[in-house]
GROMACS .gro file of N, CA and C in nm:
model
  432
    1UNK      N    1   0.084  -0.118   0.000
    1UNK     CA    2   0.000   0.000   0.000
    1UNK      C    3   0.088   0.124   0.000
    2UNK      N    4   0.066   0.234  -0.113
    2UNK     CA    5   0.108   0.349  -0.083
    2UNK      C    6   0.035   0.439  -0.020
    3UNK      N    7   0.122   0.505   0.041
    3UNK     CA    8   0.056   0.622   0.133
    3UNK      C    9   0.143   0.744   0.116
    4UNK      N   10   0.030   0.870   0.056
    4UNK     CA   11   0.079   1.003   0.046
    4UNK      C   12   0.008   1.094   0.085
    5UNK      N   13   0.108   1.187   0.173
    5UNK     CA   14   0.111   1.298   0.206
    5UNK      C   15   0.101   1.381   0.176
    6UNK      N   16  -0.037   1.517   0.135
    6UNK     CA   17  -0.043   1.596   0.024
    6UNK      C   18  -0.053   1.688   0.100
    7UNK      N   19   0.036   1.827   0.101
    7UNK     CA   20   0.024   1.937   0.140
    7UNK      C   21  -0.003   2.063   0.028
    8UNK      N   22  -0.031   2.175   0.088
    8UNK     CA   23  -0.021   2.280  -0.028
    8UNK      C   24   0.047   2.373   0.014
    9UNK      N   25   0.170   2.392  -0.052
    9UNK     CA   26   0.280   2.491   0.036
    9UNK      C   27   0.287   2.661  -0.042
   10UNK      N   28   0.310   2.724   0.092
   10UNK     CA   29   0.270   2.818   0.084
   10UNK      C   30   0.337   2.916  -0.077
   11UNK      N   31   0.286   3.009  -0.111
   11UNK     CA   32   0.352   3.088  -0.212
   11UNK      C   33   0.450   3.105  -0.241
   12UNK      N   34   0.503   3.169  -0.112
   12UNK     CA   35   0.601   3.221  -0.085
   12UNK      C   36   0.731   3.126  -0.102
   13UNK      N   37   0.696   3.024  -0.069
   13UNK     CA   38   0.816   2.926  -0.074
   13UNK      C   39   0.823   2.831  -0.202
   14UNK      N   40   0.736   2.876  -0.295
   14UNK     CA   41   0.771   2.769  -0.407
   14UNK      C   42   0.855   2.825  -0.518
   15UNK      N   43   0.836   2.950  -0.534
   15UNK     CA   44   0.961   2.960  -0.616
   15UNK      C   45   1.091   2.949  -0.593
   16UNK      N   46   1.135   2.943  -0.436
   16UNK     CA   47   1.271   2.916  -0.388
   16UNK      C   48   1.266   2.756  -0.436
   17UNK      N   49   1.215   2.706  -0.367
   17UNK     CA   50   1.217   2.587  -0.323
   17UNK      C   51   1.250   2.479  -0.446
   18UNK      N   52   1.202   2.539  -0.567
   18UNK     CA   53   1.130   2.451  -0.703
   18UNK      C   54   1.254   2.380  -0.712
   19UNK      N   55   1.281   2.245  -0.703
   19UNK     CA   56   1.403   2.211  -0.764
   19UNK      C   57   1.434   2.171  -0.666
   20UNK      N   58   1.411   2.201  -0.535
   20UNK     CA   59   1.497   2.133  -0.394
   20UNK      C   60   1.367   2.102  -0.312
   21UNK      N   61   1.332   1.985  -0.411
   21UNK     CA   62   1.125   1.958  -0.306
   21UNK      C   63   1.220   1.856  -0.175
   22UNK      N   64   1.331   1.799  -0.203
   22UNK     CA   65   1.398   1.701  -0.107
   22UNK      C   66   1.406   1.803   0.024
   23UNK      N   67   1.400   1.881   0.032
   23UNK     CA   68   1.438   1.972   0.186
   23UNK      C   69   1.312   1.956   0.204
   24UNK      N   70   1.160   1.971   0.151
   24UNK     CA   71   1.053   1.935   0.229
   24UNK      C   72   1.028   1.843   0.241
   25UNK      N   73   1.071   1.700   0.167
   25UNK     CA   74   1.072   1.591   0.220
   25UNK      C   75   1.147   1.543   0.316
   26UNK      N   76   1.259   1.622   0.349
   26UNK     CA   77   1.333   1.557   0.471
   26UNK      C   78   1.275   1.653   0.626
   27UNK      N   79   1.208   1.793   0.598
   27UNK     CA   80   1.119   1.905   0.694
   27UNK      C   81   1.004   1.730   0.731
   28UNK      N   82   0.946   1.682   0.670
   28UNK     CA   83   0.825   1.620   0.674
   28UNK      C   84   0.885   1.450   0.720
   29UNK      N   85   1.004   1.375   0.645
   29UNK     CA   86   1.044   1.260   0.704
   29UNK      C   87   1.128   1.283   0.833
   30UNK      N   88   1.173   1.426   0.872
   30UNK     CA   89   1.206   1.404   1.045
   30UNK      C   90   1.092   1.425   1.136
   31UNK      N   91   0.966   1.522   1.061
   31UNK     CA   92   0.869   1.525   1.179
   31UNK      C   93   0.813   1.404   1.251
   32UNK      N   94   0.813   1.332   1.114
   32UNK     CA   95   0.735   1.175   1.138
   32UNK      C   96   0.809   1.117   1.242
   33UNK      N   97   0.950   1.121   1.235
   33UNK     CA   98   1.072   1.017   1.309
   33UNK      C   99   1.072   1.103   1.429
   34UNK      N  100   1.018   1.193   1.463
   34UNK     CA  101   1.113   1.281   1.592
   34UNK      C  102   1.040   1.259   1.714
   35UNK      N  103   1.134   1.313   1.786
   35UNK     CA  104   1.085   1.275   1.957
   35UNK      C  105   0.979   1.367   2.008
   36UNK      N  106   0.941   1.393   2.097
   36UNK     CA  107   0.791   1.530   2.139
   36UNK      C  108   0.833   1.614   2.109
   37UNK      N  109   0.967   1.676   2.196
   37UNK     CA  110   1.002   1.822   2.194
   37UNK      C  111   1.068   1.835   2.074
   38UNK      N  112   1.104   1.791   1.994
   38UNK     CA  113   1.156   1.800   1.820
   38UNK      C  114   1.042   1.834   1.779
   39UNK      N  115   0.992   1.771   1.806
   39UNK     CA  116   0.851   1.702   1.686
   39UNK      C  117   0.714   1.903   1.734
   40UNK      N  118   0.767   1.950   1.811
   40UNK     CA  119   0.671   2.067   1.842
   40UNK      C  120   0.729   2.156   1.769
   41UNK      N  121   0.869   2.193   1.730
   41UNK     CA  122   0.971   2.248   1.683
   41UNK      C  123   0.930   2.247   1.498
   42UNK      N  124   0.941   2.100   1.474
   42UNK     CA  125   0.934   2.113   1.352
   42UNK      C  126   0.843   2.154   1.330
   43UNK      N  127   0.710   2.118   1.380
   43UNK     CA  128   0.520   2.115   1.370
   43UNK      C  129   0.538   2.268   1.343
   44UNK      N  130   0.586   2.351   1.414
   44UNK     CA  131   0.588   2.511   1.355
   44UNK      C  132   0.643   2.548   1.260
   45UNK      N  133   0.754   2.512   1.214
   45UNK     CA  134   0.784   2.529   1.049
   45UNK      C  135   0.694   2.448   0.948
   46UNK      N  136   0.626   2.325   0.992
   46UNK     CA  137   0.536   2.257   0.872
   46UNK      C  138   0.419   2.370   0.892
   47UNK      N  139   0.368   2.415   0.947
   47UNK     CA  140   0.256   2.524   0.997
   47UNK      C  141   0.268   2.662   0.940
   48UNK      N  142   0.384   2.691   0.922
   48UNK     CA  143   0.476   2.832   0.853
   48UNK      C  144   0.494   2.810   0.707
   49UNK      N  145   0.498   2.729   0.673
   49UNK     CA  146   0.529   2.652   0.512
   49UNK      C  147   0.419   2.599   0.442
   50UNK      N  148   0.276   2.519   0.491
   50UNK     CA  149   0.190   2.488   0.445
   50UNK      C  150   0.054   2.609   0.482
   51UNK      N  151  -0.036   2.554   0.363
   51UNK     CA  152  -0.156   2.679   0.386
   51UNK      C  153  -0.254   2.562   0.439
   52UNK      N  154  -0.372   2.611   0.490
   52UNK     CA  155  -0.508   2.528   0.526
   52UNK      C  156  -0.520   2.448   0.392
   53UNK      N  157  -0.608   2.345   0.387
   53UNK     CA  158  -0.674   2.266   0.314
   53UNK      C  159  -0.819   2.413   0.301
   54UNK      N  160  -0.819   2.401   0.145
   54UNK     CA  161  -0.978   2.455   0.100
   54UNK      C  162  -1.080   2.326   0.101
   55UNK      N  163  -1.129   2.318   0.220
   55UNK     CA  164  -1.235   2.170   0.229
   55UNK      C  165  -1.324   2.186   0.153
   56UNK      N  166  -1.394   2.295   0.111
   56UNK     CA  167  -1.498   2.276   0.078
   56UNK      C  168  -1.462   2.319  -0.096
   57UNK      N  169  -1.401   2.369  -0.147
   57UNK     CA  170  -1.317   2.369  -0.276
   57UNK      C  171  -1.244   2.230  -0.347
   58UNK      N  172  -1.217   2.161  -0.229
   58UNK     CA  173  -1.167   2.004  -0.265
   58UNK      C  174  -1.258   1.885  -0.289
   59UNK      N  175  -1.420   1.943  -0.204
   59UNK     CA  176  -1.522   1.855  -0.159
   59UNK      C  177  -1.578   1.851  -0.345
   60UNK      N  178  -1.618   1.998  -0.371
   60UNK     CA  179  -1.700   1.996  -0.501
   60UNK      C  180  -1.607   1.939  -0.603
   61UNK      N  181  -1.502   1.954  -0.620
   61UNK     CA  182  -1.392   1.903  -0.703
   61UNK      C  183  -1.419   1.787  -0.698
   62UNK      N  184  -1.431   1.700  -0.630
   62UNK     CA  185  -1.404   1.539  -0.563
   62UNK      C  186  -1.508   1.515  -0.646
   63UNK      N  187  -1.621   1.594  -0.593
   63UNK     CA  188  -1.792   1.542  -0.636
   63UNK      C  189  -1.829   1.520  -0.746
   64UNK      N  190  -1.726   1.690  -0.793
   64UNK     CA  191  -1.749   1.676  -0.947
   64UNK      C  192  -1.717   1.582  -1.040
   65UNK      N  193  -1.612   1.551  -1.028
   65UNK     CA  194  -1.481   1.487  -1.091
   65UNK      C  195  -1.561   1.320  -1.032
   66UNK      N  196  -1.559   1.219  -0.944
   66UNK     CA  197  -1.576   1.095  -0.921
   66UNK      C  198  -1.751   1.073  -0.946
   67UNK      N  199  -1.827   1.154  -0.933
   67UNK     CA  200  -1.929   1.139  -0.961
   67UNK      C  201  -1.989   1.051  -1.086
   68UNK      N  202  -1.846   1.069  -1.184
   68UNK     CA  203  -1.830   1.026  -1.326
   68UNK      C  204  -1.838   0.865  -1.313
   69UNK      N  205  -1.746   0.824  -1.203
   69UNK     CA  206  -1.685   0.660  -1.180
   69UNK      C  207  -1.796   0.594  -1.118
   70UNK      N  208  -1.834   0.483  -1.191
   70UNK     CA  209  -1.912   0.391  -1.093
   70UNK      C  210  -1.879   0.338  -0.992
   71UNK      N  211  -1.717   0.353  -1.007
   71UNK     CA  212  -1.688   0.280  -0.883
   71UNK      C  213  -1.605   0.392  -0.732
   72UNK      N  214  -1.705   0.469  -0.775
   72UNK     CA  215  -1.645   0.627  -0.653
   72UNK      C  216  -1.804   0.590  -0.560
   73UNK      N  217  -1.741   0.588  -0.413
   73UNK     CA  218  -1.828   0.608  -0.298
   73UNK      C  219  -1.781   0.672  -0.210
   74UNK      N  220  -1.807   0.753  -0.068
   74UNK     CA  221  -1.798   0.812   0.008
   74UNK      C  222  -1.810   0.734   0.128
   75UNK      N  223  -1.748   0.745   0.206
   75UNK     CA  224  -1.767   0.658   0.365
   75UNK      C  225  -1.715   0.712   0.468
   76UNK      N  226  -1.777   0.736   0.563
   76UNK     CA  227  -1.752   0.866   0.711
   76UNK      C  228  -1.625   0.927   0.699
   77UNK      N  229  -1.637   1.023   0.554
   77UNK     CA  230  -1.590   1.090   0.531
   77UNK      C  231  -1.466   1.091   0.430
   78UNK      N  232  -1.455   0.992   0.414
   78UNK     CA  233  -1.342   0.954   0.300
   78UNK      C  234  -1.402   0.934   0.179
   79UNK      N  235  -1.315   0.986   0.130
   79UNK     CA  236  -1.369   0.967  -0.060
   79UNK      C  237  -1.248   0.815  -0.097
   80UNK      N  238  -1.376   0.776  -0.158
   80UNK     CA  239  -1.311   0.614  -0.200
   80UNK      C  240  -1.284   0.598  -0.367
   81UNK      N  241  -1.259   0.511  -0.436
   81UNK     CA  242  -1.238   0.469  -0.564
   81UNK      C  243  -1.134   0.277  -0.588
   82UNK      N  244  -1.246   0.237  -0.618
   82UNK     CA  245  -1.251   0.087  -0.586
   82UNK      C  246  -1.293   0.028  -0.722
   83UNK      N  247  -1.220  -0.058  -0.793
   83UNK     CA  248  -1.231  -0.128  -0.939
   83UNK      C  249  -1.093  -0.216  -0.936
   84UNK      N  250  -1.137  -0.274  -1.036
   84UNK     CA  251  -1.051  -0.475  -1.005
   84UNK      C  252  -0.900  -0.412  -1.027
   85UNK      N  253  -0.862  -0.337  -1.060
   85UNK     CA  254  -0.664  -0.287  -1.072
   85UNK      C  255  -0.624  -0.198  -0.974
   86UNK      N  256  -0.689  -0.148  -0.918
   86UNK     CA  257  -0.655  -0.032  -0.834
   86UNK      C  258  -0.791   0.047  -0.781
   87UNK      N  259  -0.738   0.097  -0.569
   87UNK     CA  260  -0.778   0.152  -0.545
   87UNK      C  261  -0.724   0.241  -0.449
   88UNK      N  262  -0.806   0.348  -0.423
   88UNK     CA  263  -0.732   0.478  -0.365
   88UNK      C  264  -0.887   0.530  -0.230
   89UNK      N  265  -0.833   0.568  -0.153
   89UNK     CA  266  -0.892   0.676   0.005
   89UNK      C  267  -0.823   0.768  -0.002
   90UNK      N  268  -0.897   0.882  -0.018
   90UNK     CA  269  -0.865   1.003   0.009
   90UNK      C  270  -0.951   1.066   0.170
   91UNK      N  271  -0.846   1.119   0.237
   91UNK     CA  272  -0.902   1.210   0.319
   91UNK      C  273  -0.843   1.336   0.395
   92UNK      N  274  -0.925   1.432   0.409
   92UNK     CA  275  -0.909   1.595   0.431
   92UNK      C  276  -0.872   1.576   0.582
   93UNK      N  277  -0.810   1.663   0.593
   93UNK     CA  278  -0.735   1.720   0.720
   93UNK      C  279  -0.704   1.877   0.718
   94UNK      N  280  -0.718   1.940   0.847
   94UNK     CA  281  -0.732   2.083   0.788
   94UNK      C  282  -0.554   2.127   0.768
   95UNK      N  283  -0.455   2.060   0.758
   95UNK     CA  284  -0.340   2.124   0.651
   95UNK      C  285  -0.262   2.028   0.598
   96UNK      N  286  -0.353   1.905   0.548
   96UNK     CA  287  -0.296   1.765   0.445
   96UNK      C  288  -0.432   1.673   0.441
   97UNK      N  289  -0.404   1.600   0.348
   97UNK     CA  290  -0.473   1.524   0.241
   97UNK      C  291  -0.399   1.416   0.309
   98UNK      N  292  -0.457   1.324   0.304
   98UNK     CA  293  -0.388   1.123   0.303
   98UNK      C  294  -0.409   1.096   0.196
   99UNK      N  295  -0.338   1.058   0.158
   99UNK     CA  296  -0.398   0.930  -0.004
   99UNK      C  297  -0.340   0.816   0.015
  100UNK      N  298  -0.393   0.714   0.042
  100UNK     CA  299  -0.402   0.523   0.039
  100UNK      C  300  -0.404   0.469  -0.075
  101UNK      N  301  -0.321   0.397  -0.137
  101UNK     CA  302  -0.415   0.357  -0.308
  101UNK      C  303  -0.284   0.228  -0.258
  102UNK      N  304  -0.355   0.121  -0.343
  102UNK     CA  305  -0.298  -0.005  -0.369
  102UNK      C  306  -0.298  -0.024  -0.542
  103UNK      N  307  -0.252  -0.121  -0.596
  103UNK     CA  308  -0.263  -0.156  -0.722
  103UNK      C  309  -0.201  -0.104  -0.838
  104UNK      N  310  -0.270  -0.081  -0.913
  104UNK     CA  311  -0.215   0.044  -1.079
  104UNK      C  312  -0.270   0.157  -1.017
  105UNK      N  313  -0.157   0.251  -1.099
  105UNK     CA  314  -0.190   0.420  -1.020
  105UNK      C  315  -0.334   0.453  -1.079
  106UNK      N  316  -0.393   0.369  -1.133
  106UNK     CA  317  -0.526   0.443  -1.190
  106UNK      C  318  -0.638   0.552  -1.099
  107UNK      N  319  -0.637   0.451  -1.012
  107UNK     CA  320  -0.739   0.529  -0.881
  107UNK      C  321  -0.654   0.685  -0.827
  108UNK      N  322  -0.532   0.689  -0.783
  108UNK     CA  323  -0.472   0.785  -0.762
  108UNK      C  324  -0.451   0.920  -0.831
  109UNK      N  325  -0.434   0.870  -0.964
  109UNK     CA  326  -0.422   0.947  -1.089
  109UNK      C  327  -0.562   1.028  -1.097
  110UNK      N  328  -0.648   0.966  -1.083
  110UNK     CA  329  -0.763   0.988  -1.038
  110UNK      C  330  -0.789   1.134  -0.966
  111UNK      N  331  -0.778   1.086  -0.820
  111UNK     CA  332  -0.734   1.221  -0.716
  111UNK      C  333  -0.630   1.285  -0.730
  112UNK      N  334  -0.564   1.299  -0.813
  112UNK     CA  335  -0.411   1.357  -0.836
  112UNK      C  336  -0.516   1.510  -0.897
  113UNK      N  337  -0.535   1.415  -1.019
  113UNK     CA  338  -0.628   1.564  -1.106
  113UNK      C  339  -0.694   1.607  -1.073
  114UNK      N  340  -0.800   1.556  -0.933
  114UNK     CA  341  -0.881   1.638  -0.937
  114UNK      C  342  -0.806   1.721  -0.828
  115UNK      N  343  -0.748   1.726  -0.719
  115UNK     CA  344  -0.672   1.828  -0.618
  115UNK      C  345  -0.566   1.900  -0.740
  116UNK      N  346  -0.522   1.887  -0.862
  116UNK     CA  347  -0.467   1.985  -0.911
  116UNK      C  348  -0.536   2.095  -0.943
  117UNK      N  349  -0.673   2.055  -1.005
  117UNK     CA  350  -0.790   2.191  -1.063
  117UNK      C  351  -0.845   2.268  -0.923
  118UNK      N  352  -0.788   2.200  -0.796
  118UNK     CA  353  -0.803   2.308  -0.685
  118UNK      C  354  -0.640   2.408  -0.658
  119UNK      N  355  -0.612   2.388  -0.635
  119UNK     CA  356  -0.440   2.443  -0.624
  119UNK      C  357  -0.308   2.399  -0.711
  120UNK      N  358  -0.218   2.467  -0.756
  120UNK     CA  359  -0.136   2.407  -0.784
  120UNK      C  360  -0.029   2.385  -0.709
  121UNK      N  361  -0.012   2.452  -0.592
  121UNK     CA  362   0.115   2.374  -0.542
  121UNK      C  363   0.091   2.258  -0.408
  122UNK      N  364  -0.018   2.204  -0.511
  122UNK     CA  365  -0.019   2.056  -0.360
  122UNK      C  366   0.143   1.986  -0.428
  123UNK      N  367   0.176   1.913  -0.287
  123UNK     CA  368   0.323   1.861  -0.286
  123UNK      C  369   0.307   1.714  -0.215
  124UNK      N  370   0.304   1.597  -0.262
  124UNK     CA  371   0.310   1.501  -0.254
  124UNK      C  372   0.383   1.460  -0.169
  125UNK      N  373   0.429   1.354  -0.074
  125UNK     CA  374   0.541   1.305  -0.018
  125UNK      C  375   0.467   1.159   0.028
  126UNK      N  376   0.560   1.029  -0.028
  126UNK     CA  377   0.535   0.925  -0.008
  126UNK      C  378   0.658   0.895   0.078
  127UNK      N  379   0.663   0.920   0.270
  127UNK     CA  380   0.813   0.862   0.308
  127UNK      C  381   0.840   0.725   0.335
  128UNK      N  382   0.794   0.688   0.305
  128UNK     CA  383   0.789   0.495   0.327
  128UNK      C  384   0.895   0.478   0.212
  129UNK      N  385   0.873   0.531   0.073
  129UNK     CA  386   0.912   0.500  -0.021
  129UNK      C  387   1.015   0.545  -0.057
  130UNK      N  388   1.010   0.709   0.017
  130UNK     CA  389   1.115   0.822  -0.021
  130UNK      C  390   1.107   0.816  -0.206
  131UNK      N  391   0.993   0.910  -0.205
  131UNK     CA  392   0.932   0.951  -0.302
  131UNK      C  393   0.852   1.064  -0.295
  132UNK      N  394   0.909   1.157  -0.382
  132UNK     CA  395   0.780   1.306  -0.323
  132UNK      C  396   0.797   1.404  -0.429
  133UNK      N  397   0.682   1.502  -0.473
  133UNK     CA  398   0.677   1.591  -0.565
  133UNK      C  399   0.588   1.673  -0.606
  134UNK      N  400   0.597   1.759  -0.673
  134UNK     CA  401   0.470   1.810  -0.699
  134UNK      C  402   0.350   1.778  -0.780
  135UNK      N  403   0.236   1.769  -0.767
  135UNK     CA  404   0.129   1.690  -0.849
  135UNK      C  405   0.121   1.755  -0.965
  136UNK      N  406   0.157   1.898  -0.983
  136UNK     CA  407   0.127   2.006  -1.134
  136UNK      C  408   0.294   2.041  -1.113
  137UNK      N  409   0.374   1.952  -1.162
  137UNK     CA  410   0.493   2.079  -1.156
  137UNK      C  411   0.503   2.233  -1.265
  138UNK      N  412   0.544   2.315  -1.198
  138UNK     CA  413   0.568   2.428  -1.249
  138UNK      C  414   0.666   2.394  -1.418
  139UNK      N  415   0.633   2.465  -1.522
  139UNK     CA  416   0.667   2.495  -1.593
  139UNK      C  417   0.837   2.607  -1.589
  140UNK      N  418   0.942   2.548  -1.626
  140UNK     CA  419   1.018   2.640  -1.642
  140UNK      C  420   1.013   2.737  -1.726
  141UNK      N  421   1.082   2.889  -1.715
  141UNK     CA  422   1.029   2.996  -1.739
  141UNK      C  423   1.178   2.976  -1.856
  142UNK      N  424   1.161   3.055  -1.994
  142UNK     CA  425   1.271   3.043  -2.103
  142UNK      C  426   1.219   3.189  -2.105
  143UNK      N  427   1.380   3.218  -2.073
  143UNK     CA  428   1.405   3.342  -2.139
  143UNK      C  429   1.462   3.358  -2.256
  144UNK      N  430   1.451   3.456  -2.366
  144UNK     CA  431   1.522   3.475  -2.471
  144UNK      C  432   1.642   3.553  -2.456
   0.00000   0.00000   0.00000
């Protein structure tokens, strides 16, 4: 089972950041690993760096978007997506997303697009796997 971590980081920090997403994956794989008094320390820079979840901007998105799948249901509060190759749980938290999916990325791919047509800088992080990124990466800018 994969499991990802979807944040939406703040403005301010994505144009620094673009290119070095590994410093928020290692901000996010020590919070997980750390002791209390670490772990309060970091919790204020993940808090300083990420914005709220738009719940109710993610909800109609969801609705809109899975409403399509026969195989999209809802259950105390999780948005589901369940078919014979792959499936995925999504659920809101007020400053991250969970995503669960087993199988072919189909189900995921799924919720990938629809949390992109809400924000673009949700930021992925799978640390089990040490795997993480942005779901819409930014376009590099060409100058002439």
């Amino acid at each position: 089972m994969r499991r990802y971590d979807l944040y939406i980081i703040d403005d301010q920090f994505i144009n620094y950041y673009y290119g070095r997403e590994r410093i928020f994956y290692n901000l996010f794989k020590d919070y997980e690993k750390a002791n209390a008094s670490l772990k309060k320390v970091l919790y204020k820079q993940i808090d300083y760096i990420t914005k709220t979840m738009p719940v109710l901007r993610i909800h109609k998105q969801l609705i809109q978007l899975l409403s399509k799948h026969k195989d999209y249901y809802m259950k105390d509060g999780v948005y589901c997506l369940e078919n014979k190759t792959s499936s995925a749980r999504l659920t809101l938290q007020n400053k991250r997303c969970i995503l669960y999916a087993t199988g072919s990325i189909h189900a995921e791919m799924i919720f990938f697009e629809a949390l992109r047509k809400v924000d673009l800088n949700f930021l992925a992080i799978d640390i089990e796997n040490e795997r993480f990124g942005w779901i819409k990466p930014m376009k590099e800018k060409h100058y002439i």
